[in-house]
Each structure stands twice: as structure tokens, then as C-alpha cells.
mmCIF file of C-alpha atoms in Angstrom:
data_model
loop_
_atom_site.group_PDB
_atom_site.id
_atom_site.type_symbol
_atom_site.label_atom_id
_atom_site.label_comp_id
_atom_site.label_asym_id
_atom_site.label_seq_id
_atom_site.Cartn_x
_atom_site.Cartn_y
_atom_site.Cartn_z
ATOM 1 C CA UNK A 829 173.936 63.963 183.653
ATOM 2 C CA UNK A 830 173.452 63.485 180.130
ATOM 3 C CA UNK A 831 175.979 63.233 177.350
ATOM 4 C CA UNK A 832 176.138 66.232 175.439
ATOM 5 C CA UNK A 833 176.205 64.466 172.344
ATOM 6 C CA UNK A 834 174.155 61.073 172.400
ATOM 7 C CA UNK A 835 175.110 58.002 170.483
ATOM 8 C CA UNK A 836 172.086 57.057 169.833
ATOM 9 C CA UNK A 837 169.121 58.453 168.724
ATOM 10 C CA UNK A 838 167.257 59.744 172.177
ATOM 11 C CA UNK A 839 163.614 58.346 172.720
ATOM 12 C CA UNK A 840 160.625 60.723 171.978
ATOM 13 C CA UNK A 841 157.659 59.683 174.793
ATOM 14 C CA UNK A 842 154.351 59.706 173.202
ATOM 15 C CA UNK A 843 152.132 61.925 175.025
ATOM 16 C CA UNK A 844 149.300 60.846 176.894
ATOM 17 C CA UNK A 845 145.860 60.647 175.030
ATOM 18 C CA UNK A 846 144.134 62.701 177.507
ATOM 19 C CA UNK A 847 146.488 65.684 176.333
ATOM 20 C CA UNK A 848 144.496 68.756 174.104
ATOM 21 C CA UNK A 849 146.493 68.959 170.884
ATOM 22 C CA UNK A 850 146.961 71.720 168.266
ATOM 23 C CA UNK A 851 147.567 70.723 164.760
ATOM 24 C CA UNK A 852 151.109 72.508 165.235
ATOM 25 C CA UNK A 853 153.853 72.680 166.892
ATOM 26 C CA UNK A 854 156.517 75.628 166.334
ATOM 27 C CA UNK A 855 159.723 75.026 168.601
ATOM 28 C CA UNK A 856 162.326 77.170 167.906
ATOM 29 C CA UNK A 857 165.641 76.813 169.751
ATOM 30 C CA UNK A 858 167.680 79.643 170.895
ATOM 31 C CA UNK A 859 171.201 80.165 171.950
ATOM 32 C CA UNK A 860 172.608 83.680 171.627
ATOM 33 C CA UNK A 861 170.897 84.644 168.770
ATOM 34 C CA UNK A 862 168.529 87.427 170.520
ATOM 35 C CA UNK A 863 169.450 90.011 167.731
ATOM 36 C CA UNK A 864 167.766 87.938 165.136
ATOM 37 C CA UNK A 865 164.970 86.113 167.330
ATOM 38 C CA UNK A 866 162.363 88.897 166.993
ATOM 39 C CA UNK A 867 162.235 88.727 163.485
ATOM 40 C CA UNK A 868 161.898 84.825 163.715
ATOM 41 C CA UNK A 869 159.019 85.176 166.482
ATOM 42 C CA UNK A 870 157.096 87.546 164.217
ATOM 43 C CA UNK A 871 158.074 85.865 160.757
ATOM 44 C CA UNK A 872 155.422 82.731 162.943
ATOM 45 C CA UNK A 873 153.082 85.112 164.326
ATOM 46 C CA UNK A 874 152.488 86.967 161.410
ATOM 47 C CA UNK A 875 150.520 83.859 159.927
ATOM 48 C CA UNK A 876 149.760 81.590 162.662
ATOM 49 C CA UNK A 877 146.290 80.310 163.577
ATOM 50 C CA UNK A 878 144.913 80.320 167.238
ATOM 51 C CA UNK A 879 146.629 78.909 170.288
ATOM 52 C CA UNK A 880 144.400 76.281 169.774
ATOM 53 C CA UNK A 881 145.487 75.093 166.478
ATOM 54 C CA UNK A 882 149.384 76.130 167.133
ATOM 55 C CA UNK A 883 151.666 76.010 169.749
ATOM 56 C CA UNK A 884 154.714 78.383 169.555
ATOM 57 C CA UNK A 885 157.858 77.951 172.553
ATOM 58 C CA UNK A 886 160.698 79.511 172.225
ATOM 59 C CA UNK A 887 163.303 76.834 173.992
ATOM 60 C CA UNK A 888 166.519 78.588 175.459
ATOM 61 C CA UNK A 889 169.948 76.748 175.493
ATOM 62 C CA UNK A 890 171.252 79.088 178.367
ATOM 63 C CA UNK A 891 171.613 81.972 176.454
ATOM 64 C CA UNK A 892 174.064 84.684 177.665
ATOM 65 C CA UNK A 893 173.751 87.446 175.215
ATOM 66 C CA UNK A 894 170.460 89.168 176.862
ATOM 67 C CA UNK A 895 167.183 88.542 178.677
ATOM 68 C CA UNK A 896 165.238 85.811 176.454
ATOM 69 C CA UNK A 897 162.223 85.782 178.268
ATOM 70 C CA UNK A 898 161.800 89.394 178.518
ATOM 71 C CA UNK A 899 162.001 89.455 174.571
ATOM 72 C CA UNK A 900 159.611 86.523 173.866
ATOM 73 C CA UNK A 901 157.197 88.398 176.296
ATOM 74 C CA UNK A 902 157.278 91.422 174.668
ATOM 75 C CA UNK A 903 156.906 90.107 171.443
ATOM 76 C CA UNK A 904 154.544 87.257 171.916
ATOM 77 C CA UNK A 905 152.152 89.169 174.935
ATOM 78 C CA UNK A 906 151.366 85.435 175.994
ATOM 79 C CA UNK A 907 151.042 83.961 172.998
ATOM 80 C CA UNK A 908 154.391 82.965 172.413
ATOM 81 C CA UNK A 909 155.985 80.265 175.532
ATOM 82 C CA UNK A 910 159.109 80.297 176.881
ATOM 83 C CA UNK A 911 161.244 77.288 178.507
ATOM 84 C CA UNK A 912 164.653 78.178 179.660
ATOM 85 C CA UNK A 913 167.897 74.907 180.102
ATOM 86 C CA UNK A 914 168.587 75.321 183.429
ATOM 87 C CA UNK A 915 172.499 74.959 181.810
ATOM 88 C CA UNK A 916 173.570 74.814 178.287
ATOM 89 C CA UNK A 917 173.003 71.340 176.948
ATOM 90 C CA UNK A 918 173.903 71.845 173.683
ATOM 91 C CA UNK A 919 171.787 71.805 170.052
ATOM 92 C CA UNK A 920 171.431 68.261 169.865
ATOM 93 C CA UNK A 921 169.785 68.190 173.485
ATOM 94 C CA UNK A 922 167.964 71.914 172.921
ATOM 95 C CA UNK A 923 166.392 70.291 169.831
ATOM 96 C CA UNK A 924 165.540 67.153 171.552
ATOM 97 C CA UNK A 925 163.706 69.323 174.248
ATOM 98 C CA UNK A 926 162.105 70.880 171.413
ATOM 99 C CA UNK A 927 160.202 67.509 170.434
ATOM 100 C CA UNK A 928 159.506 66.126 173.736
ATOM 101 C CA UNK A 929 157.523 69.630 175.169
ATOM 102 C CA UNK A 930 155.748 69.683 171.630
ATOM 103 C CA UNK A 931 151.647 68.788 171.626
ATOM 104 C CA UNK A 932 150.901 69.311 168.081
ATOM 105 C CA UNK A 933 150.314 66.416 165.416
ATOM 106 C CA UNK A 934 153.136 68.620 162.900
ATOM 107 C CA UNK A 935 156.383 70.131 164.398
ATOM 108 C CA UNK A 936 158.436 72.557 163.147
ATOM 109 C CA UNK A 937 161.694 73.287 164.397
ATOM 110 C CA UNK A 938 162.895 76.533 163.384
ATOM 111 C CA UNK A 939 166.379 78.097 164.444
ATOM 112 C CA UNK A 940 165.739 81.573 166.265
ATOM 113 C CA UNK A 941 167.903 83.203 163.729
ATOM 114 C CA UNK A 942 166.026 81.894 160.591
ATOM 115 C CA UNK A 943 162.529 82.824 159.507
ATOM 116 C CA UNK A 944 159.421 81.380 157.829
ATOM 117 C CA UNK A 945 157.879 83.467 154.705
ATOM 118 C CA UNK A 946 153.720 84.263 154.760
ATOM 119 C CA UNK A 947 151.979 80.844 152.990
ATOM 120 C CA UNK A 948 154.590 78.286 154.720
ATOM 121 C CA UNK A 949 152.143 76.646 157.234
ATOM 122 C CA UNK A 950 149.147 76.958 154.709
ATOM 123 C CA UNK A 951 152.044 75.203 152.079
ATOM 124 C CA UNK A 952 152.785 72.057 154.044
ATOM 125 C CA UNK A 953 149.201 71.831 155.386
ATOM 126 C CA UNK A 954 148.275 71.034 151.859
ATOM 127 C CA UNK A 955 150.676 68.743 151.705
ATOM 128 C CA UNK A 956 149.951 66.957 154.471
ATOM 129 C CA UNK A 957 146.178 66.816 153.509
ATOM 130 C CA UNK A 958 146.987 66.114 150.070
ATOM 131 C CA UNK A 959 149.297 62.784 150.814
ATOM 132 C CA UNK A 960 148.063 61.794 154.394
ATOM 133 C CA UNK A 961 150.839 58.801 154.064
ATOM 134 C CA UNK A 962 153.992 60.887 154.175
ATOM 135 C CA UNK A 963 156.090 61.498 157.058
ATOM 136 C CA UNK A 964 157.015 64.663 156.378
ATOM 137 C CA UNK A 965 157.262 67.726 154.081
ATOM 138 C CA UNK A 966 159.257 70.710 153.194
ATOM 139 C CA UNK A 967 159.253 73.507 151.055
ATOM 140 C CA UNK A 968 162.226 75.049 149.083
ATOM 141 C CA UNK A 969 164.447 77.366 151.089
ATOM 142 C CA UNK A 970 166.676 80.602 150.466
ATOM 143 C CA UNK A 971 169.765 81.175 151.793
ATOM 144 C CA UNK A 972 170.415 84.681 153.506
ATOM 145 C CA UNK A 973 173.133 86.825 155.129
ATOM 146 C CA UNK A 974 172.763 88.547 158.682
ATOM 147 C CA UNK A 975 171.952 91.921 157.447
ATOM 148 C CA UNK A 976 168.778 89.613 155.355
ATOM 149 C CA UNK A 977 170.227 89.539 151.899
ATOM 150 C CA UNK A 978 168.760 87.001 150.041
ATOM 151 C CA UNK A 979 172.157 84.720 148.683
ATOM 152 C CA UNK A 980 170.994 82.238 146.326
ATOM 153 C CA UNK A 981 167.695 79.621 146.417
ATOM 154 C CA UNK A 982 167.883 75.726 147.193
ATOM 155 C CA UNK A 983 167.978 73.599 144.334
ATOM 156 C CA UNK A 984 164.328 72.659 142.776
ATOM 157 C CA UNK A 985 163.739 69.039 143.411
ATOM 158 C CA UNK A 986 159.840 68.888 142.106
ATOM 159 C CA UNK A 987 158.766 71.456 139.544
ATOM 160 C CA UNK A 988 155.004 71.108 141.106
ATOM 161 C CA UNK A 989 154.259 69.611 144.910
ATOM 162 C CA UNK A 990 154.234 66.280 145.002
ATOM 163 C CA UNK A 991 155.644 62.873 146.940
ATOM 164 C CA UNK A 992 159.381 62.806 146.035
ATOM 165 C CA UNK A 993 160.151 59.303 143.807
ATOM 166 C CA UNK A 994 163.581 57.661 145.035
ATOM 167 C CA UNK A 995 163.868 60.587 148.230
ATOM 168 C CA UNK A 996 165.792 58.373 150.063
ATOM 169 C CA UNK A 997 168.804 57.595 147.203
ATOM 170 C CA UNK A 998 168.961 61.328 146.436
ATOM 171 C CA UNK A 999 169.185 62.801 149.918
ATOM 172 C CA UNK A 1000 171.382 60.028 150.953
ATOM 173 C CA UNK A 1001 173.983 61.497 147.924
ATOM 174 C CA UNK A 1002 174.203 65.056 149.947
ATOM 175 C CA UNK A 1003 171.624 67.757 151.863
ATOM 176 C CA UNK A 1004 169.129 68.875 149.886
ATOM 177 C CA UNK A 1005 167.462 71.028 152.365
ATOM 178 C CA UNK A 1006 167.632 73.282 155.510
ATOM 179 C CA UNK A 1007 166.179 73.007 158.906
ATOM 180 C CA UNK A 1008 163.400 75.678 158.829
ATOM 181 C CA UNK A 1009 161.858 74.493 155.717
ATOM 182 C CA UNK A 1010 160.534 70.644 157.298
ATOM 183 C CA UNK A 1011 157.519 70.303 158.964
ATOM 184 C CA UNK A 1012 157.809 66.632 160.720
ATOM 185 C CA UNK A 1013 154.615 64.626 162.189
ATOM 186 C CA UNK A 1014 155.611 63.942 165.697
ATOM 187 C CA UNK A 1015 154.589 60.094 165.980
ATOM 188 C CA UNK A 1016 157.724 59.841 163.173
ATOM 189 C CA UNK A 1017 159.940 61.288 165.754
ATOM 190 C CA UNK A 1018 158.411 59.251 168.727
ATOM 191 C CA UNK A 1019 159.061 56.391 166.198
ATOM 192 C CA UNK A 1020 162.881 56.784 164.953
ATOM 193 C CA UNK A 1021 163.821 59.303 167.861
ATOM 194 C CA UNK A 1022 165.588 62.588 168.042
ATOM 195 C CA UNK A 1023 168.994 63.827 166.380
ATOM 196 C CA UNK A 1024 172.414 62.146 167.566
ATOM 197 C CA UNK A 1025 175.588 61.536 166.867
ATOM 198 C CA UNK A 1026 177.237 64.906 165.875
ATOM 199 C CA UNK A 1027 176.398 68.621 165.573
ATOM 200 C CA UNK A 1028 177.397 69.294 162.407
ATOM 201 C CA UNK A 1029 175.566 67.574 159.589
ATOM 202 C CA UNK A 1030 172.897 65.669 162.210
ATOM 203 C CA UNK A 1031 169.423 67.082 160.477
ATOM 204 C CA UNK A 1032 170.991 65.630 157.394
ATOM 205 C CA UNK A 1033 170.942 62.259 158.721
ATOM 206 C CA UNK A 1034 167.844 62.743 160.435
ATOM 207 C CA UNK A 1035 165.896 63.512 157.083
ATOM 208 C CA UNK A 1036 168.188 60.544 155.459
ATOM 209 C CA UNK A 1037 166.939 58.435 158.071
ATOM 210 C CA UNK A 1038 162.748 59.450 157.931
ATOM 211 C CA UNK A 1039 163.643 59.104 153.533
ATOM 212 C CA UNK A 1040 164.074 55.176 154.906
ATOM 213 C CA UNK A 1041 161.078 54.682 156.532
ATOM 214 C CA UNK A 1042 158.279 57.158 155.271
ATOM 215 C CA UNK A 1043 157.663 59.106 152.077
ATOM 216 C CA UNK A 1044 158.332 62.441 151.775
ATOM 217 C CA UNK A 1045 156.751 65.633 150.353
ATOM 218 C CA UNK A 1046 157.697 68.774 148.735
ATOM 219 C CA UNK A 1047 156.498 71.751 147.214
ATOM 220 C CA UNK A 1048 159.102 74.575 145.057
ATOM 221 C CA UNK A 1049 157.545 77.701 146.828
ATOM 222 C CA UNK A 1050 160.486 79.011 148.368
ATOM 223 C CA UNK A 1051 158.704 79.737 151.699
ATOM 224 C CA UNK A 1052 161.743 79.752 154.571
ATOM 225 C CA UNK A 1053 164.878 81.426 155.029
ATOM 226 C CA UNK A 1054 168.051 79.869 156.489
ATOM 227 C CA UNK A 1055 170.271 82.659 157.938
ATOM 228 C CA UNK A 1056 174.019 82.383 157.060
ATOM 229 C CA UNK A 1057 176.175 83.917 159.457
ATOM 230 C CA UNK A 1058 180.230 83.573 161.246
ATOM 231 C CA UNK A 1059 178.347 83.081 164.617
ATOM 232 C CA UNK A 1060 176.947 79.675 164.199
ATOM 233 C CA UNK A 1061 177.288 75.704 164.835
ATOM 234 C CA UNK A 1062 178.128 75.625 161.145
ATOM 235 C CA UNK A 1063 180.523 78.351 160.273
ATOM 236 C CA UNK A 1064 182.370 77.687 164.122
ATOM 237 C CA UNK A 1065 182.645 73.586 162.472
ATOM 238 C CA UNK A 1066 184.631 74.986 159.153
ATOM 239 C CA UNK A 1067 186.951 76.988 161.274
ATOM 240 C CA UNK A 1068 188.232 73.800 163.118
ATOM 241 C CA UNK A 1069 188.106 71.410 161.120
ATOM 242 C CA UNK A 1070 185.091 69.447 163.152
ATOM 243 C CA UNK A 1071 182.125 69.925 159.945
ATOM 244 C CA UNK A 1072 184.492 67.311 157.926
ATOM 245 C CA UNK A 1073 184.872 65.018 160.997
ATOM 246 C CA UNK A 1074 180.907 65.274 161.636
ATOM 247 C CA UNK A 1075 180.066 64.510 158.018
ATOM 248 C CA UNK A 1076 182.515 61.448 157.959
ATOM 249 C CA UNK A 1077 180.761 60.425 160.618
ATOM 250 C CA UNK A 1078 176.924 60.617 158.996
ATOM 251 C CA UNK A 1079 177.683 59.451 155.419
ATOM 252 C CA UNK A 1080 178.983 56.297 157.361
ATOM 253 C CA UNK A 1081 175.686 56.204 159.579
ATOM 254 C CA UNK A 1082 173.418 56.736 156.378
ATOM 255 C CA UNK A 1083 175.005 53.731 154.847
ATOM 256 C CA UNK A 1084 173.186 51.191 157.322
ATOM 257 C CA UNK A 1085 169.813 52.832 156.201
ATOM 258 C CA UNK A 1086 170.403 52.064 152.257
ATOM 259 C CA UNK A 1087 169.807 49.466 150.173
ATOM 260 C CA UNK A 1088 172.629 47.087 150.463
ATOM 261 C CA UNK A 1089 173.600 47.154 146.486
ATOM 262 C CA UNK A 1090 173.612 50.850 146.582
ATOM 263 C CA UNK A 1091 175.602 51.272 149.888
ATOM 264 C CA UNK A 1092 178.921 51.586 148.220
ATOM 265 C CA UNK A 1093 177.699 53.870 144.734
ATOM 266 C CA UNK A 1094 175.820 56.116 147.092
ATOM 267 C CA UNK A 1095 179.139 56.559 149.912
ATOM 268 C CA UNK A 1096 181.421 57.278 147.209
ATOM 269 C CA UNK A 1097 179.295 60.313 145.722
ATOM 270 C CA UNK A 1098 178.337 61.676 148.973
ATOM 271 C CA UNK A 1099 182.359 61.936 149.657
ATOM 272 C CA UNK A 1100 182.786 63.438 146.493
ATOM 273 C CA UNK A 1101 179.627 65.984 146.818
ATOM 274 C CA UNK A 1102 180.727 66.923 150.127
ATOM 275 C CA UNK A 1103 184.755 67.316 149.371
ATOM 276 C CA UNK A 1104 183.868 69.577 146.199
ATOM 277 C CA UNK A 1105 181.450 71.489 148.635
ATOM 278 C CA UNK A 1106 184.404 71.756 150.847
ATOM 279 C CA UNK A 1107 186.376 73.554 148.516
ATOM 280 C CA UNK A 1108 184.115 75.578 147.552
ATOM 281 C CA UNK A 1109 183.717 77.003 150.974
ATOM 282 C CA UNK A 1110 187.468 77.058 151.747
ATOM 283 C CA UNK A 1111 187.749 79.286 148.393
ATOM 284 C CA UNK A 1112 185.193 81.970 150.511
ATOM 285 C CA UNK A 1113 187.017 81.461 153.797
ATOM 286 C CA UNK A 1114 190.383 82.251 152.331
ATOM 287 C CA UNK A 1115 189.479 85.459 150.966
ATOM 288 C CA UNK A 1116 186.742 86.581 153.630
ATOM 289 C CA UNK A 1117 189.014 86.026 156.831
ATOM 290 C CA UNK A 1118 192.264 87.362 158.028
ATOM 291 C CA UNK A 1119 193.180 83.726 158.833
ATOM 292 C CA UNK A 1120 194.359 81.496 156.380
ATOM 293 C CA UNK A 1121 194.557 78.590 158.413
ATOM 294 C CA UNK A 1122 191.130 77.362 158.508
ATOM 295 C CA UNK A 1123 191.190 77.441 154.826
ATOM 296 C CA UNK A 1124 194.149 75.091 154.176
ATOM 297 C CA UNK A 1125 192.606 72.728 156.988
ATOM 298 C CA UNK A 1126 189.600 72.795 155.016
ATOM 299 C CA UNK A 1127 191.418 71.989 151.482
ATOM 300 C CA UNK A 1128 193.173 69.643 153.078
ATOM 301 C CA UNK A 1129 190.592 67.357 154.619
ATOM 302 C CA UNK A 1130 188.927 67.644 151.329
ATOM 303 C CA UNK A 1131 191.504 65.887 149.757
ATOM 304 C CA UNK A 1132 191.200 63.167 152.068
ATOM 305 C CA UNK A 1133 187.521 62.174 152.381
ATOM 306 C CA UNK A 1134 187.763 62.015 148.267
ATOM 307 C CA UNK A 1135 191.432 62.474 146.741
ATOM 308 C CA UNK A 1136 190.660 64.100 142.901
ATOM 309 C CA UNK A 1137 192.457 66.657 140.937
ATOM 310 C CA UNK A 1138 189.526 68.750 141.625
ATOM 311 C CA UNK A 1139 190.079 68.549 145.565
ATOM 312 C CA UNK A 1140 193.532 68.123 145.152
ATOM 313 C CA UNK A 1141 193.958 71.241 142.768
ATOM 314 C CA UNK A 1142 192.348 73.573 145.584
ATOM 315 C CA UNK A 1143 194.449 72.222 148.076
ATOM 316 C CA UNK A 1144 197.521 73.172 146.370
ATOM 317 C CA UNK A 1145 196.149 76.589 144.896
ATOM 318 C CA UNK A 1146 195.371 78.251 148.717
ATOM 319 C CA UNK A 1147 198.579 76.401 149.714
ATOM 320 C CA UNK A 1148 200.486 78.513 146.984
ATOM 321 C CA UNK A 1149 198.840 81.587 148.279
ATOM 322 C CA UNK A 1150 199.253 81.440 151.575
ATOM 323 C CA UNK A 1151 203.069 80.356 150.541
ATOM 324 C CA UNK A 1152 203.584 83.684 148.669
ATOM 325 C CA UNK A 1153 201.041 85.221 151.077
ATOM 326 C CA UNK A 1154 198.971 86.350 147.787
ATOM 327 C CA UNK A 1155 195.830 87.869 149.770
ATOM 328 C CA UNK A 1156 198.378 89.924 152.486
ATOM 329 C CA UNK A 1157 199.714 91.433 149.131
ATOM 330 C CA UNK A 1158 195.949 92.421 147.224
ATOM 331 C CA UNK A 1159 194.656 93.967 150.879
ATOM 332 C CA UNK A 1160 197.995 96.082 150.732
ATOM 333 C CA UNK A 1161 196.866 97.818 147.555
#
């Protein structure tokens, strides 16, 4: 059996050359998300080409909270496949599945709870066409809730589309960009291999680690969504305490793919950028859960992957609150 979470990047088999490829390849892993999964199926279908030119699969983790297939059937009427884990292997295997049963020249992994905007495949075609060299490209991104309420935009990188200058010293500093938005070709994944390591943070190092070997494009046009949500890898990793443990873990991995002179410069401000993220999101978690616990943790940890007054100040603010249990008293009123 394989481990749940590899150690080392898992290999990506070229496929054969006697294999009819599509330009694309749109994977999109599922596990218990079938309340949002329509609207990610049609958010693809609404602007994708023939079978011929894309593959869509919907790739099943061993879902338990409905009938998967029945759902991509209905919606897709056999344009859309469907591969169900015969157990739940977790993300980092679901999304590893994801690149081995893709055909196309371009995949895109897309989360079944997040969605692509009309113009994204047309977007990073252009790019693609326009800097045949890179390895991959991405778009800008928005941020939205579960009932689809648009939360804020990612940060503007390029003000026109272009190859990113210096990609691999800025994303190595902190994320710069979600999931849905990266199209990837797949002879860079048969070359550096699939995501390891940890669940929380890993497509961080994986687009750290592509920034080291191939150039990357971008275009502004915010043209995915990235669903935020309490029933996710991400939000499950700030309640326990595992999202600082995972990021420890990558900053120190994205170290061995720098330049040596800027290993050290480049580790301290992704500590810092992540702790001052940290607190940011313990600040939220305080106030938005009837648990205070996580919050502390949160604080806490901060303080330790990069002690500052900043970190250190939100650590003891939520630790005066819950002392004098300041949010039981504001709910009372």
C-alpha cells in the first residue's frame, strides 16, 4: 500500500506516443464536496472545446456525502469522465491520480468546489502560444465564500501578461496564487513529479519548485475562483495546529531549490510573511468560532516560526481575551 503522504515527489509516467492527445486536460479532484461540484463541472463546460481538444474527469477520493457518478452523469451526459479511489487515498495521492490519467499537453487541476470564469482556457492558451518556453501559467484569482461571495482579489503581480522576471525569488517569499488558476504542461510534471511532502501548503512548493526550473507566465484577468469554506484541507489545518507544521516543513524544502546566497534572506521573510498571515487568520478564527482554542494555538505558533512584537502582540491580545473571556461577554449583549 502506498503512503498516504509521500516523501518524495511521486513519478509521473510519460504516456506512450501512440496515445491521441487533446490540448487539455481538466482533472478536478473530489472529496465530499458534491454540493459545490455542479457548479465547478459547468463553470468547464460552459467554455470548453470538443472532447477532442479537452479532456474533463472528475477523480473521486471515496467520497461519502452522495452518489458522484450519478452527478457527473447528469451533468456531463458523457462528456464529462468519472474515476472513482477504490478507498480514500488522500489529496496528495487524488491529485497525483489526477496527472497520471491526464492525455492532454496542458493540465489543469481544479478543486470540485472552486470554479473557472468564461475566457480562462482562451487566457492561458495565449499564453502558452505567446511564450512557448514557459512551464506554466496562471491567471489572477478571487477569493470566495460558500454561498459565492466574492471576498477580495489576489494580489496583481504583472499589470499586462507577460513572463514573470525573478518568479522564483518572489514565490519562494510566500504563495502568490491558488490552485485553480495554473494551467501546468504535463512533460513539467513527468519531469519534477507530483506533490509530496505535506497537505497543507504542498501546491506552494510545487509552483516554488517549477519557478526553479522553467519560466513562468501570467496574465491580471482575474479568471478563477478559489472557494473559502470551514469544510476543507485548509481551514481543518488552522484548527489543529497542522497548516503551521506543514508550512515549516515547505519553506525548509524550498530552500534547497534557491540560490545559495539568497537561501537565508529568502527563509527569514517567508517565516515572517507566513507568521503575520497567521495572525491575521487567528484574529478571524477568534471571533467567527465558539472555540477559542484554535485561535491561541494559532497565535502561538506564530510567535514561534518568527518571534516579533507584531506576532508576539497578537499572541498576547487573544490570550487576554480569552483570559477575561471578552467575546463570551459581546455575544451576551
Amino acid at each position: 500500500m502506498l503512503e498516504r503522504t509521500p516523501k518524495s515527489p511521486p513519478k509521473i509516467e510519460p504516456l506512450s506516443l501512440n496515445v491521441s492527445r487533446p490540448k487539455w486536460s481538466v482533472m478536478i479532484p473530489s472529496y465530499n464536496c458534491i454540493h459545490y461540484l455542479r457548479k465547478t463541472i459547468e463553470s468547464v463546460l460552459l467554455q470548453a472545446p470538443s472532447a477532442e481538444e479537452m479532456q474533463i474527469e472528475v477523480i473521486d477520493d471515496f467520497s461519502t456525502d452522495g452518489d458522484v457518478e450519478a452527478l457527473v452523469n447528469e451533468i456531463g451526459k458523457g462528456r464529462v469522465g468519472f474515476y472513482k479511489q477504490t478507498r480514500n487515498v488522500g489529496s496528495l495521492r487524488n491529485f497525483e491520480t489526477c496527472i497520471n490519467r491526464s492525455i492532454g499537453t496542458l493540465v489543469h487541476i481544479l478543486h470540485g468546489d472552486d470554479l473557472v470564469k468564461p475566457g480562462f482556457y482562451e487566457e492561458i492558451d495565449a499564453l502558452f502560444k505567446s511564450y512557448p518556453e514557459i512551464g506554466a501559467a496562471f491567471t489572477g484569482c478571487t477569493d470566495f465564500d460558500e454561498n459565492d461571495k466574492e471576498i477580495w482579489d489576489s494580489k496583481i503581480i504583472l499589470p499586462e501578461p507577460g513572463i514573470i522576471d525573478n518568479w522564483l525569488l518572489k514565490i519562494a517569499q510566500g504563495q502568490l496564487l491558488q490552485t485553480p488558476c495554473i494551467v501546468v504542461k504535463r512533460t513539467v510534471y513527468e519531469h519534477l513529479g507530483s506533490f509530496f511532502g505535506v497537505h497543507y501548503g504542498e501546491d506552494w512548493e510545487m509552483w516554488t519548485r517549477i519557478a526553479a526550473h522553467y519560466p513562468v507566465a501570467y496574465s491580471p484577468k482575474p479568471l478563477a475562483f478559489y472557494r473559502v469554506h470551514n469544510n476543507n484541507i485548509t481551514s481543518n489545518s488552522f484548527r489543529t495546529g497542522q497548516n503551521i507544521k506543514d508550512i515549516s516543513a515547505v519553506i525548509d524544502t524550498i530552500q534547497n531549490y534557491l540560490p545559495i546566497k539568497e537561501r537565508k534572506k529568502l527563509k527569514r521573510k517567508a517565516r515572517e510573511k507566513y507568521a503575520y498571515y497567521i495572525t491575521m487568520i487567528a484574529d478571524g478564527l477568534y471571533h467567527n468560532n465558539t472555540d477559542s482554542k484554535p485561535a491561541l494555538l494559532q497565535t502561538a505558533k506564530a510567535v514561534r516560526l518568527h518571534p516579533s512584537k507584531h506576532t508576539l502582540y497578537y499572541f498576547l491580545k487573544i490570550s487576554v481575551k480569552v483570559l477575561i473571556r471578552y467575546k463570551a461577554k459581546h455575544q451576551r449583549k
